[in-house]
Short mmCIF file of C-alpha atoms (C1' of nucleotides) in Angstrom, two decimals:
data_model
loop_
_atom_site.label_atom_id
_atom_site.label_comp_id
_atom_site.label_asym_id
_atom_site.label_seq_id
_atom_site.Cartn_x
_atom_site.Cartn_y
_atom_site.Cartn_z
CA MET A 18 -2.46 -95.48 -116.94
CA PHE A 19 -4.41 -94.16 -119.96
CA GLN A 20 -3.65 -94.56 -123.71
CA LEU A 21 -2.52 -91.78 -126.51
CA ASP A 22 -5.16 -91.53 -129.39
CA PHE A 23 -3.82 -89.81 -132.42
CA LYS A 24 -6.04 -90.48 -134.81
CA SER A 25 -9.31 -88.69 -132.40
CA GLY A 26 -8.19 -85.33 -133.67
CA VAL A 27 -8.54 -84.12 -130.03
CA PRO A 28 -5.14 -82.60 -129.17
CA ILE A 29 -2.42 -84.52 -126.85
CA CYS A 30 -1.70 -82.10 -124.73
CA ASP A 31 -5.58 -82.13 -123.96
CA GLN A 32 -5.22 -86.09 -123.87
CA ILE A 33 -2.47 -85.87 -120.83
CA VAL A 34 -4.13 -83.40 -119.08
CA ASN A 35 -7.57 -86.11 -119.25
CA GLY A 36 -5.61 -88.78 -118.47
CA PHE A 37 -4.45 -87.29 -115.40
CA ILE A 38 -8.41 -85.82 -114.92
CA LYS A 39 -9.99 -88.92 -114.87
CA LEU A 40 -7.47 -91.33 -112.76
CA LYS A 41 -7.93 -88.62 -110.37
CA ALA A 42 -11.81 -89.44 -110.60
CA LEU A 43 -11.31 -92.79 -110.31
CA GLY A 44 -9.48 -93.18 -107.89
CA VAL A 45 -6.53 -94.34 -109.01
CA LEU A 46 -4.25 -91.73 -107.91
CA LYS A 47 -5.03 -90.12 -104.82
CA GLY A 48 -3.22 -87.30 -103.25
CA GLY A 49 0.56 -87.15 -103.00
CA ASP A 50 1.15 -89.57 -105.70
CA GLN A 51 3.62 -88.95 -107.46
CA LEU A 52 3.48 -88.09 -111.43
CA PRO A 53 5.93 -89.26 -113.85
CA SER A 54 9.14 -86.98 -115.11
CA VAL A 55 8.03 -84.85 -117.77
CA ARG A 56 10.76 -86.56 -120.28
CA ALA A 57 10.00 -90.39 -118.59
CA LEU A 58 6.24 -89.52 -119.73
CA ALA A 59 7.27 -88.19 -123.03
CA SER A 60 9.44 -91.24 -124.16
CA LYS A 61 7.45 -93.40 -123.26
CA PHE A 62 4.08 -91.88 -124.81
CA SER A 63 6.73 -91.35 -127.63
CA VAL A 64 5.85 -87.43 -127.93
CA ASN A 65 7.31 -84.02 -127.35
CA PRO A 66 8.12 -83.28 -124.00
CA ASN A 67 7.08 -79.64 -124.73
CA THR A 68 4.17 -80.80 -124.93
CA VAL A 69 3.92 -83.15 -121.72
CA GLN A 70 5.07 -79.81 -120.01
CA LYS A 71 2.53 -77.66 -121.39
CA SER A 72 -0.24 -80.64 -119.85
CA TYR A 73 1.66 -80.26 -116.57
CA ALA A 74 1.24 -76.67 -116.88
CA ILE A 75 -2.29 -76.73 -117.28
CA LEU A 76 -2.31 -79.16 -115.05
CA GLU A 77 -0.87 -77.58 -112.49
CA ALA A 78 -2.61 -74.06 -112.98
CA ASN A 79 -5.96 -75.97 -112.30
CA GLY A 80 -4.79 -77.32 -109.17
CA ILE A 81 -4.83 -80.92 -109.84
CA ILE A 82 -1.19 -81.51 -109.48
CA TYR A 83 1.53 -78.92 -107.66
CA SER A 84 4.76 -79.36 -108.56
CA VAL A 85 8.45 -79.11 -106.44
CA LYS A 86 12.10 -78.07 -107.88
CA GLY A 87 14.01 -80.97 -108.25
CA LYS A 88 11.31 -83.70 -107.37
CA GLY A 89 9.12 -84.20 -109.57
CA SER A 90 5.32 -83.37 -109.45
CA PHE A 91 2.05 -84.73 -108.05
CA ILE A 92 -1.44 -84.96 -107.27
CA SER A 93 -2.57 -82.46 -105.74
CA ASP A 94 -4.41 -83.28 -102.26
CA ASP A 95 -6.48 -79.73 -102.65
CA GLU A 96 -10.89 -80.56 -102.31
CA THR A 97 -11.29 -77.51 -104.49
CA SER A 98 -8.82 -78.64 -107.04
CA ALA A 99 -11.95 -81.36 -107.25
CA ASN A 100 -14.67 -78.92 -106.86
CA ALA A 101 -13.39 -77.03 -110.13
CA VAL A 102 -12.86 -80.72 -112.10
CA LEU A 103 -16.55 -81.33 -111.85
CA GLU A 104 -17.74 -77.75 -112.28
CA SER A 105 -16.40 -77.75 -115.87
CA ALA A 106 -17.24 -81.12 -116.70
CA LYS A 107 -20.45 -79.55 -116.10
CA ARG A 108 -19.98 -76.60 -118.33
CA GLU A 109 -19.11 -79.29 -120.84
CA PHE A 110 -22.09 -81.27 -120.15
CA ILE A 111 -24.41 -78.53 -121.19
CA ALA A 112 -22.49 -77.22 -123.92
CA ALA A 113 -22.93 -81.15 -125.36
CA ILE A 114 -26.44 -80.70 -124.11
CA LYS A 115 -26.96 -77.48 -126.21
CA HIS A 116 -25.35 -79.11 -129.19
CA ALA A 117 -27.69 -82.77 -128.93
CA THR A 118 -31.33 -80.30 -129.11
CA ASP A 119 -29.72 -78.23 -131.86
CA LEU A 120 -29.26 -81.50 -133.80
CA GLY A 121 -33.17 -82.23 -133.02
CA LEU A 122 -32.25 -85.25 -129.50
CA SER A 123 -35.56 -84.37 -128.08
CA THR A 124 -34.74 -84.33 -124.07
CA ASN A 125 -35.94 -87.55 -123.62
CA GLU A 126 -33.37 -89.50 -125.91
CA MET A 127 -31.09 -88.06 -123.99
CA ILE A 128 -31.88 -89.12 -121.28
CA ASN A 129 -31.98 -92.08 -122.78
CA LEU A 130 -28.88 -91.73 -123.97
CA ILE A 131 -27.84 -91.65 -120.89
CA LYS A 132 -29.83 -94.25 -118.80
CA GLN A 133 -28.15 -96.81 -121.20
CA ASN A 134 -24.48 -95.35 -121.60
CA SER A 135 -23.26 -94.45 -117.81
CA THR A 136 -21.82 -96.50 -116.00
CA ALA A 137 -21.41 -93.91 -113.85
CA LYS A 138 -22.87 -94.05 -110.27
CA GLU A 139 -26.80 -92.57 -110.37
CA ASP A 140 -25.59 -90.65 -107.22
CA THR A 141 -22.58 -88.38 -105.79
CA MET B 1 -31.29 -67.18 -140.35
CA PHE B 2 -28.55 -67.51 -137.64
CA GLN B 3 -26.26 -65.79 -136.49
CA LEU B 4 -21.68 -66.05 -136.36
CA ASP B 5 -19.65 -65.94 -133.92
CA PHE B 6 -16.29 -64.28 -134.56
CA LYS B 7 -14.80 -64.66 -131.10
CA SER B 8 -15.84 -67.68 -130.38
CA GLY B 9 -13.05 -69.78 -132.04
CA VAL B 10 -14.59 -72.21 -133.86
CA PRO B 11 -14.10 -72.35 -137.53
CA ILE B 12 -16.74 -70.02 -139.51
CA CYS B 13 -17.21 -72.19 -140.97
CA ASP B 14 -18.47 -75.37 -139.93
CA GLN B 15 -20.93 -72.54 -137.88
CA ILE B 16 -22.42 -72.09 -141.10
CA VAL B 17 -22.68 -75.75 -141.79
CA ASN B 18 -24.01 -76.06 -138.25
CA GLY B 19 -26.62 -73.17 -138.96
CA PHE B 20 -28.28 -74.97 -141.69
CA ILE B 21 -28.09 -78.15 -139.98
CA LYS B 22 -30.56 -76.72 -136.84
CA LEU B 23 -32.48 -74.35 -139.72
CA LYS B 24 -33.58 -78.09 -141.19
CA ALA B 25 -33.56 -79.86 -138.03
CA LEU B 26 -35.90 -76.75 -136.29
CA GLY B 27 -38.21 -77.58 -139.72
CA VAL B 28 -37.08 -73.96 -141.14
CA LEU B 29 -35.93 -74.76 -144.08
CA LYS B 30 -37.83 -77.70 -145.91
CA GLY B 31 -36.49 -79.52 -148.50
CA GLY B 32 -36.23 -78.09 -152.00
CA ASP B 33 -35.28 -74.96 -150.62
CA GLN B 34 -32.62 -72.89 -151.85
CA LEU B 35 -29.92 -71.58 -149.45
CA PRO B 36 -28.76 -68.14 -150.21
CA SER B 37 -26.57 -67.97 -152.66
CA VAL B 38 -22.49 -68.79 -152.12
CA ARG B 39 -21.73 -64.38 -152.80
CA ALA B 40 -25.14 -63.61 -151.32
CA LEU B 41 -24.38 -65.36 -147.31
CA ALA B 42 -20.11 -63.96 -147.68
CA SER B 43 -21.50 -60.52 -148.38
CA LYS B 44 -24.36 -60.76 -145.94
CA PHE B 45 -21.35 -62.26 -143.19
CA SER B 46 -18.91 -59.95 -144.20
CA VAL B 47 -16.49 -63.19 -144.83
CA ASN B 48 -14.83 -64.27 -147.73
CA PRO B 49 -16.85 -66.05 -150.33
CA ASN B 50 -14.68 -69.47 -149.83
CA THR B 51 -15.35 -69.68 -146.50
CA VAL B 52 -19.64 -70.03 -147.09
CA GLN B 53 -18.41 -72.68 -150.13
CA LYS B 54 -16.29 -74.83 -148.47
CA SER B 55 -19.59 -75.07 -145.96
CA TYR B 56 -21.32 -75.66 -148.79
CA ALA B 57 -19.46 -78.47 -149.69
CA ILE B 58 -19.23 -80.05 -147.00
CA LEU B 59 -22.81 -79.47 -146.18
CA GLU B 60 -23.52 -80.92 -149.82
CA ALA B 61 -20.98 -84.00 -149.08
CA ASN B 62 -22.90 -85.22 -145.85
CA GLY B 63 -26.28 -84.84 -148.08
CA ILE B 64 -27.92 -82.19 -146.28
CA ILE B 65 -27.96 -79.76 -149.34
CA TYR B 66 -27.50 -80.64 -152.80
CA SER B 67 -25.91 -78.09 -155.06
CA VAL B 68 -26.67 -77.22 -159.48
CA LYS B 69 -24.24 -75.29 -160.96
CA GLY B 70 -25.65 -72.72 -162.34
CA LYS B 71 -29.06 -72.81 -160.19
CA GLY B 72 -28.55 -72.48 -156.84
CA SER B 73 -27.70 -74.56 -153.23
CA PHE B 74 -31.16 -76.51 -152.60
CA ILE B 75 -31.71 -78.21 -148.81
CA SER B 76 -32.31 -82.12 -149.67
CA ASP B 77 -35.27 -83.30 -148.57
CA ASP B 78 -33.30 -87.11 -148.49
CA GLU B 79 -34.75 -88.69 -145.37
CA THR B 80 -31.58 -90.33 -144.99
CA SER B 81 -29.45 -86.92 -144.81
CA ALA B 82 -32.13 -85.72 -141.17
CA ASN B 83 -30.68 -89.81 -139.90
CA ALA B 84 -27.72 -88.72 -140.65
CA VAL B 85 -27.38 -85.76 -138.43
CA LEU B 86 -29.28 -87.33 -135.95
CA GLU B 87 -27.20 -90.43 -135.47
CA SER B 88 -24.09 -88.41 -135.36
CA ALA B 89 -26.04 -86.14 -133.05
CA LYS B 90 -26.42 -89.29 -131.26
CA ARG B 91 -22.53 -90.10 -131.38
CA GLU B 92 -21.55 -87.36 -130.02
CA PHE B 93 -24.13 -87.41 -127.00
CA ILE B 94 -23.11 -90.06 -126.13
CA ALA B 95 -18.89 -89.61 -126.57
CA ALA B 96 -20.32 -86.48 -123.68
CA ILE B 97 -21.63 -88.66 -121.56
CA LYS B 98 -18.60 -91.27 -121.15
CA HIS B 99 -16.26 -88.38 -120.14
CA ALA B 100 -18.69 -86.18 -117.94
CA THR B 101 -18.72 -89.96 -116.36
CA ASP B 102 -15.24 -90.35 -116.22
CA LEU B 103 -14.97 -86.24 -114.81
CA GLY B 104 -17.60 -87.53 -111.77
CA LEU B 105 -20.91 -86.22 -113.22
CA SER B 106 -23.45 -88.99 -111.59
CA THR B 107 -26.17 -90.54 -113.70
CA ASN B 108 -28.47 -88.22 -112.01
CA GLU B 109 -26.48 -85.35 -112.66
CA MET B 110 -26.31 -85.25 -115.80
CA ILE B 111 -30.37 -85.80 -116.14
CA ASN B 112 -31.37 -82.63 -114.22
CA LEU B 113 -28.34 -80.96 -116.18
CA ILE B 114 -30.65 -82.05 -119.49
CA LYS B 115 -33.86 -80.81 -117.12
CA GLN B 116 -32.41 -77.33 -116.55
CA ASN B 117 -31.00 -76.58 -119.33
CA SER B 118 -32.32 -78.18 -122.45
CA THR B 119 -34.98 -76.63 -124.79
CA ALA B 120 -35.50 -79.43 -126.89
CA LYS B 121 -39.42 -80.97 -126.55
CA GLU B 122 -39.34 -83.63 -124.45
CA ASP B 123 -40.80 -85.97 -127.53
CA THR B 124 -39.36 -85.84 -131.52
CA MET C 3 3.94 -91.66 -156.61
CA PHE C 4 1.35 -90.18 -159.64
CA GLN C 5 1.28 -88.21 -161.83
CA LEU C 6 -0.74 -84.82 -162.23
CA ASP C 7 -2.16 -83.83 -165.62
CA PHE C 8 -3.07 -79.93 -166.14
CA LYS C 9 -5.06 -79.97 -169.07
CA SER C 10 -7.39 -83.31 -168.10
CA GLY C 11 -9.56 -81.05 -167.05
CA VAL C 12 -10.06 -82.54 -163.79
CA PRO C 13 -9.47 -81.39 -161.02
CA ILE C 14 -6.26 -81.32 -160.08
CA CYS C 15 -7.95 -81.90 -156.06
CA ASP C 16 -9.19 -84.47 -157.43
CA GLN C 17 -6.24 -85.64 -158.94
CA ILE C 18 -4.10 -85.96 -155.68
CA VAL C 19 -7.74 -87.28 -154.02
CA ASN C 20 -7.49 -90.34 -156.70
CA GLY C 21 -3.70 -90.34 -156.46
CA PHE C 22 -3.18 -91.98 -153.35
CA ILE C 23 -6.49 -93.93 -153.13
CA LYS C 24 -4.58 -96.05 -156.12
CA LEU C 25 -0.93 -95.78 -154.29
CA LYS C 26 -3.68 -97.79 -150.65
CA ALA C 27 -6.11 -100.13 -153.02
CA LEU C 28 -2.55 -101.25 -154.90
CA GLY C 29 -0.83 -101.07 -151.80
CA VAL C 30 1.68 -99.05 -152.55
CA LEU C 31 1.07 -97.09 -149.39
CA LYS C 32 -0.24 -98.78 -146.37
CA GLY C 33 -1.78 -98.50 -142.69
CA GLY C 34 0.66 -96.55 -140.53
CA ASP C 35 2.31 -94.98 -143.51
CA GLN C 36 3.05 -91.01 -143.41
CA LEU C 37 2.12 -88.74 -146.23
CA PRO C 38 4.73 -86.04 -147.91
CA SER C 39 3.60 -82.89 -146.18
CA VAL C 40 0.70 -80.84 -147.22
CA ARG C 41 3.34 -78.13 -148.68
CA ALA C 42 6.36 -80.71 -149.72
CA LEU C 43 3.78 -82.36 -151.68
CA ALA C 44 2.13 -78.61 -152.97
CA SER C 45 6.42 -78.11 -154.24
CA LYS C 46 7.11 -81.31 -155.54
CA PHE C 47 3.62 -80.95 -157.43
CA SER C 48 3.60 -76.64 -158.29
CA VAL C 49 0.69 -76.52 -156.67
CA ASN C 50 -0.98 -74.71 -153.98
CA PRO C 51 -0.75 -75.94 -150.54
CA ASN C 52 -4.35 -75.19 -150.66
CA THR C 53 -5.28 -77.19 -153.39
CA VAL C 54 -3.17 -79.78 -151.38
CA GLN C 55 -5.30 -79.23 -148.12
CA LYS C 56 -8.15 -79.99 -149.77
CA SER C 57 -6.85 -83.41 -151.69
CA TYR C 58 -6.39 -84.43 -148.21
CA ALA C 59 -9.72 -82.68 -146.27
CA ILE C 60 -10.98 -85.05 -148.96
CA LEU C 61 -8.90 -88.10 -147.13
CA GLU C 62 -9.61 -87.16 -144.01
CA ALA C 63 -13.24 -87.31 -144.71
CA ASN C 64 -13.24 -90.16 -146.42
CA GLY C 65 -11.53 -92.09 -143.89
CA ILE C 66 -8.55 -93.14 -146.12
CA ILE C 67 -6.21 -90.87 -144.48
CA TYR C 68 -5.75 -89.33 -140.88
CA SER C 69 -3.78 -86.10 -140.34
CA VAL C 70 -2.69 -84.81 -136.85
CA LYS C 71 -2.15 -81.16 -136.39
CA GLY C 72 1.57 -80.31 -135.93
CA LYS C 73 2.67 -84.25 -136.46
CA GLY C 74 1.23 -85.11 -140.52
CA SER C 75 -1.05 -86.60 -142.31
CA PHE C 76 -1.05 -90.25 -142.47
CA ILE C 77 -2.84 -93.39 -144.65
CA SER C 78 -5.83 -95.14 -142.49
CA ASP C 79 -5.40 -98.68 -141.62
CA ASP C 80 -8.99 -98.93 -140.55
CA GLU C 81 -9.92 -101.30 -143.02
CA THR C 82 -13.70 -99.94 -143.12
CA SER C 83 -12.36 -96.66 -145.85
CA ALA C 84 -10.95 -99.73 -148.70
CA ASN C 85 -14.08 -101.37 -148.23
CA ALA C 86 -15.66 -97.66 -149.11
CA VAL C 87 -13.47 -97.42 -151.47
CA LEU C 88 -14.21 -100.72 -153.07
CA GLU C 89 -18.21 -99.78 -152.32
CA SER C 90 -18.14 -96.84 -154.07
CA ALA C 91 -15.62 -98.12 -157.35
CA LYS C 92 -18.61 -101.30 -157.39
CA ARG C 93 -21.43 -98.08 -157.75
CA GLU C 94 -19.98 -96.30 -160.15
CA PHE C 95 -19.45 -99.23 -162.37
CA ILE C 96 -22.88 -100.38 -162.30
CA ALA C 97 -23.85 -96.66 -163.61
CA ALA C 98 -20.86 -97.41 -165.95
CA ILE C 99 -22.79 -100.29 -166.90
CA LYS C 100 -26.35 -98.77 -167.69
CA HIS C 101 -25.07 -96.06 -169.57
CA ALA C 102 -23.66 -98.20 -172.16
CA THR C 103 -25.85 -99.92 -172.68
CA ASP C 104 -28.45 -97.04 -173.26
CA LEU C 105 -25.91 -96.59 -175.64
CA GLY C 106 -26.52 -99.47 -177.71
CA LEU C 107 -23.55 -101.85 -176.36
CA SER C 108 -24.00 -106.00 -175.41
CA THR C 109 -22.91 -107.65 -172.17
CA ASN C 110 -20.44 -109.27 -174.92
CA GLU C 111 -18.85 -105.88 -175.82
CA MET C 112 -18.33 -104.80 -173.08
CA ILE C 113 -16.56 -108.34 -171.85
CA ASN C 114 -14.90 -108.13 -173.82
CA LEU C 115 -13.73 -105.00 -173.57
CA ILE C 116 -13.08 -105.74 -169.86
CA LYS C 117 -10.86 -108.69 -171.18
CA GLN C 118 -8.91 -105.95 -173.81
CA ASN C 119 -8.02 -102.99 -171.54
CA SER C 120 -8.00 -103.86 -167.62
CA THR C 121 -4.87 -104.49 -166.25
CA ALA C 122 -6.21 -105.27 -163.41
CA LYS C 123 -5.70 -108.98 -161.20
CA GLU C 124 -8.30 -111.51 -162.55
CA ASP C 125 -9.39 -112.04 -158.42
CA THR C 126 -9.05 -109.99 -155.66
CA MET D 28 -40.05 -89.34 -172.96
CA PHE D 29 -36.91 -89.45 -170.85
CA GLN D 30 -36.14 -87.18 -167.22
CA LEU D 31 -34.13 -84.62 -165.86
CA ASP D 32 -31.82 -84.72 -162.50
CA PHE D 33 -31.29 -81.90 -161.14
CA LYS D 34 -29.71 -82.80 -158.29
CA SER D 35 -27.14 -85.60 -160.31
CA GLY D 36 -23.98 -82.80 -160.45
CA VAL D 37 -24.34 -84.09 -164.61
CA PRO D 38 -24.53 -80.64 -166.67
CA ILE D 39 -28.77 -80.46 -167.81
CA CYS D 40 -27.56 -79.95 -171.33
CA ASP D 41 -25.94 -83.35 -171.14
CA GLN D 42 -28.77 -84.85 -169.51
CA ILE D 43 -30.73 -83.68 -172.35
CA VAL D 44 -27.85 -84.94 -174.90
CA ASN D 45 -27.72 -88.19 -173.65
CA GLY D 46 -31.63 -88.53 -173.02
CA PHE D 47 -32.37 -87.91 -177.17
CA ILE D 48 -29.26 -90.41 -177.43
CA LYS D 49 -31.01 -93.41 -175.29
CA LEU D 50 -34.48 -92.78 -177.42
CA LYS D 51 -32.70 -93.11 -180.00
CA ALA D 52 -30.47 -96.46 -179.22
CA LEU D 53 -33.63 -98.21 -177.64
CA GLY D 54 -35.89 -97.99 -181.07
CA VAL D 55 -38.73 -95.25 -179.36
CA LEU D 56 -37.01 -92.14 -181.99
CA LYS D 57 -36.30 -93.02 -185.29
CA GLY D 58 -35.13 -91.93 -188.29
CA GLY D 59 -37.55 -88.08 -189.30
CA ASP D 60 -38.61 -88.25 -185.78
CA GLN D 61 -39.59 -84.70 -185.27
CA LEU D 62 -38.18 -83.68 -181.80
CA PRO D 63 -40.15 -81.22 -179.11
CA SER D 64 -38.87 -77.28 -180.53
CA VAL D 65 -36.87 -75.71 -178.30
CA ARG D 66 -39.48 -73.30 -176.48
CA ALA D 67 -41.12 -76.38 -175.97
CA LEU D 68 -38.84 -78.63 -174.67
CA ALA D 69 -37.36 -75.66 -172.25
CA SER D 70 -40.85 -75.07 -170.57
CA LYS D 71 -41.71 -79.07 -170.42
CA PHE D 72 -38.35 -78.93 -168.17
CA SER D 73 -38.51 -75.78 -166.95
CA VAL D 74 -34.88 -75.13 -167.75
CA ASN D 75 -33.53 -72.59 -169.66
CA PRO D 76 -34.14 -72.27 -173.77
CA ASN D 77 -30.59 -71.59 -174.04
CA THR D 78 -29.65 -74.95 -172.09
CA VAL D 79 -32.20 -76.97 -174.71
CA GLN D 80 -30.08 -74.23 -177.62
CA LYS D 81 -26.49 -76.11 -176.64
CA SER D 82 -27.92 -79.72 -176.06
CA TYR D 83 -29.63 -79.47 -179.46
CA ALA D 84 -26.53 -77.92 -180.87
CA ILE D 85 -24.46 -81.07 -179.11
CA LEU D 86 -26.49 -83.20 -181.29
CA GLU D 87 -26.43 -82.09 -184.64
CA ALA D 88 -22.83 -81.55 -184.48
CA ASN D 89 -22.66 -85.29 -183.59
CA GLY D 90 -25.04 -86.22 -186.68
CA ILE D 91 -27.97 -87.83 -184.51
CA ILE D 92 -30.40 -84.83 -185.19
CA TYR D 93 -30.43 -82.87 -188.08
CA SER D 94 -32.44 -79.06 -188.12
CA VAL D 95 -34.37 -77.42 -191.11
CA LYS D 96 -34.48 -73.88 -190.99
CA GLY D 97 -38.16 -72.61 -190.04
CA LYS D 98 -39.56 -76.00 -189.91
CA GLY D 99 -37.90 -77.86 -186.89
CA SER D 100 -35.20 -80.43 -185.77
CA PHE D 101 -34.96 -83.96 -186.83
CA ILE D 102 -33.57 -87.62 -186.11
CA SER D 103 -31.17 -88.36 -188.49
CA ASP D 104 -31.40 -91.59 -189.89
CA ASP D 105 -27.49 -91.94 -191.25
CA GLU D 106 -25.61 -95.22 -190.05
CA THR D 107 -22.59 -93.10 -189.42
CA SER D 108 -24.40 -91.53 -186.52
CA ALA D 109 -25.16 -94.49 -184.44
CA ASN D 110 -22.26 -95.68 -184.83
CA ALA D 111 -20.47 -92.72 -183.37
CA VAL D 112 -22.60 -92.85 -180.66
CA LEU D 113 -21.57 -96.59 -180.74
CA GLU D 114 -17.68 -95.45 -180.76
CA SER D 115 -18.08 -93.17 -177.79
CA ALA D 116 -20.25 -95.90 -174.99
CA LYS D 117 -16.90 -97.88 -175.82
CA ARG D 118 -14.85 -94.85 -174.44
CA GLU D 119 -16.54 -94.07 -171.62
CA PHE D 120 -16.55 -97.51 -170.84
CA ILE D 121 -12.79 -98.34 -171.59
CA ALA D 122 -12.55 -95.31 -169.23
CA ALA D 123 -14.30 -96.83 -166.24
CA ILE D 124 -12.72 -99.43 -166.78
CA LYS D 125 -9.55 -98.40 -165.69
CA HIS D 126 -11.32 -95.96 -163.29
CA ALA D 127 -12.55 -98.98 -161.70
CA THR D 128 -9.04 -100.90 -161.81
CA ASP D 129 -7.80 -98.06 -160.58
CA LEU D 130 -10.32 -98.62 -157.30
CA GLY D 131 -8.93 -102.46 -156.74
CA LEU D 132 -11.68 -104.37 -159.04
CA SER D 133 -10.84 -107.12 -160.10
CA THR D 134 -11.81 -108.40 -163.84
CA ASN D 135 -13.95 -110.79 -162.21
CA GLU D 136 -15.79 -108.65 -160.03
CA MET D 137 -16.16 -106.46 -162.80
CA ILE D 138 -17.31 -108.99 -165.71
CA ASN D 139 -20.34 -110.76 -162.78
CA LEU D 140 -21.23 -106.58 -162.06
CA ILE D 141 -21.35 -106.37 -165.99
CA LYS D 142 -24.09 -109.67 -165.84
CA GLN D 143 -25.52 -109.47 -162.71
CA ASN D 144 -26.76 -105.37 -163.74
CA SER D 145 -27.20 -105.80 -167.39
CA THR D 146 -30.35 -105.77 -169.25
CA ALA D 147 -28.41 -105.26 -172.84
CA LYS D 148 -29.15 -107.74 -174.63
CA GLU D 149 -26.01 -110.87 -174.98
CA ASP D 150 -25.42 -110.11 -178.87
CA THR D 151 -25.82 -106.97 -180.98
"C1'" DG E 23 7.82 -78.22 -138.86
"C1'" DT E 24 2.60 -79.98 -139.14
"C1'" DG E 25 -2.24 -79.43 -140.19
"C1'" DG E 26 -5.70 -76.39 -140.53
"C1'" DT E 27 -8.53 -71.49 -141.63
"C1'" DC E 28 -9.23 -67.55 -143.45
"C1'" DT E 29 -8.62 -63.26 -146.84
"C1'" DA E 30 -8.25 -61.49 -152.02
"C1'" DG E 31 -9.79 -61.99 -155.97
"C1'" DA E 32 -9.09 -64.57 -160.87
"C1'" DC E 33 -10.87 -67.88 -163.80
"C1'" DC E 34 -14.64 -71.64 -165.66
"C1'" DA E 35 -18.47 -74.54 -166.55
"C1'" DC E 36 -22.92 -73.85 -166.38
"C1'" DA E 37 -28.10 -71.83 -166.63
"C1'" DG F 20 -25.84 -65.19 -162.50
"C1'" DT F 21 -24.55 -69.55 -160.21
"C1'" DG F 22 -21.74 -73.15 -158.07
"C1'" DG F 23 -16.89 -74.69 -158.47
"C1'" DT F 24 -11.67 -74.64 -158.41
"C1'" DC F 25 -7.45 -72.19 -157.78
"C1'" DT F 26 -3.44 -69.15 -157.19
"C1'" DA F 27 -0.85 -66.03 -153.12
"C1'" DG F 28 -0.74 -64.90 -149.13
"C1'" DA F 29 -1.17 -64.69 -143.87
"C1'" DC F 30 -1.80 -66.71 -139.66
"C1'" DC F 31 -2.50 -70.22 -135.73
"C1'" DA F 32 -2.63 -73.87 -133.17
"C1'" DC F 33 0.28 -77.68 -131.83
"C1'" DA F 34 4.31 -80.58 -131.59
#
DNA sequence: GTGGTCTAGACCACA
DNA sequence: GTGGTCTAGACCACA
């Protein structure tokens, strides 16, 4: 699973959303896999069930999971959702580039930081 | 100068802070230059003086400007503050790289996004 | 807890900041301990919530506490912040030594004043 | 003479007062020596004459200088004023000790800082 | 209920 | 006129 960082300033709700997105991107969770129930996860994280509920709603709204009444929530195996995640990742990264540029980082410095810090595959 | 975006959701206070950081990074403002007075900037932006005051306090706490009661606020000519900004920019960018990696972006895709989107100089 | 002195001329905001720094230095408050909510402390001290808010923001900026929206504010368990406080205490004390020297106090007089006035432990 | 630090946050007025106190304590200025005129010092420091005027008034109120209408301001050779300076130096130093204690410095650490940093004579 | 931002407007110290 | 602190009170996001 993933960990929550209560001190980071990032809303718990977003951390849960991102946690599942990462698990799916990494292949740990695959289409059809069942998520923990809202209450189970809330109790595991010592977090308000409303917060988990909100996260699941966001994940479902983005097609990353789907919920079946009376059964639970499951990882969607829809390709579209994967693309949506990639697109939003790109949008966020472009925002980060602009911010870094504003603060005075050169393109070369950015590229070096990527080479030094990315654990990603060279190509997808 | 810079513009405020009241719809962006980004606190006005932070927008002002970032505005001056950019102006300093770009070299538009240099050590010793005087900033507009709290009241002048507040009226120019149609914003409450307290908000500008807060921004100036943050800038001063980070060593980017210094304020003298009764005289005004001035761009600091301390090299350390400039470096602090660069370092924090790097840390934020590394966080963005990790996030993008988690979401499935490859290093090549990231580098391409930089080449397409950065308006920064190649080198600093 | 600590008391506020409204007549002292020292900003209330700073008194609150120093109050919590002391409580942490004394070990009364430890990492993870929850602070009173902004509103609770404001009402206890008969002070405006904005003032307490400002104090908490300063404490957070210095890594002494961390705040979580919707949950509360907590004493940081980061060692670094404690060291930062000690370092700044040393810097301020060195400035005081230089000032006293300039005004004609001898080293022996200073040491005597410490022996007569410090309520601190001999060693840390 | 002495220098003003416009960035230090210490009021200019106090810096001028302290400047002359130091010069007298160091023996650079002695009883009967004439101070620069208000206007001359104001222009030298690029400071408002009102500010210098205020400093001279504080120095005179403390018996450190005396003013003669139409002639100028002079260093007082009154022994009492020297003692007043010493007493106020002690009071300020005691405040610094309490502050340092609050922030967690032990008496031994304070004494070591004095031994390492004081350029004062051992005894007065 | 919790922290956080913002407006409106008073008041203070300093220059 | 300049920065800085404070009160009063509204409103927002998050839990």
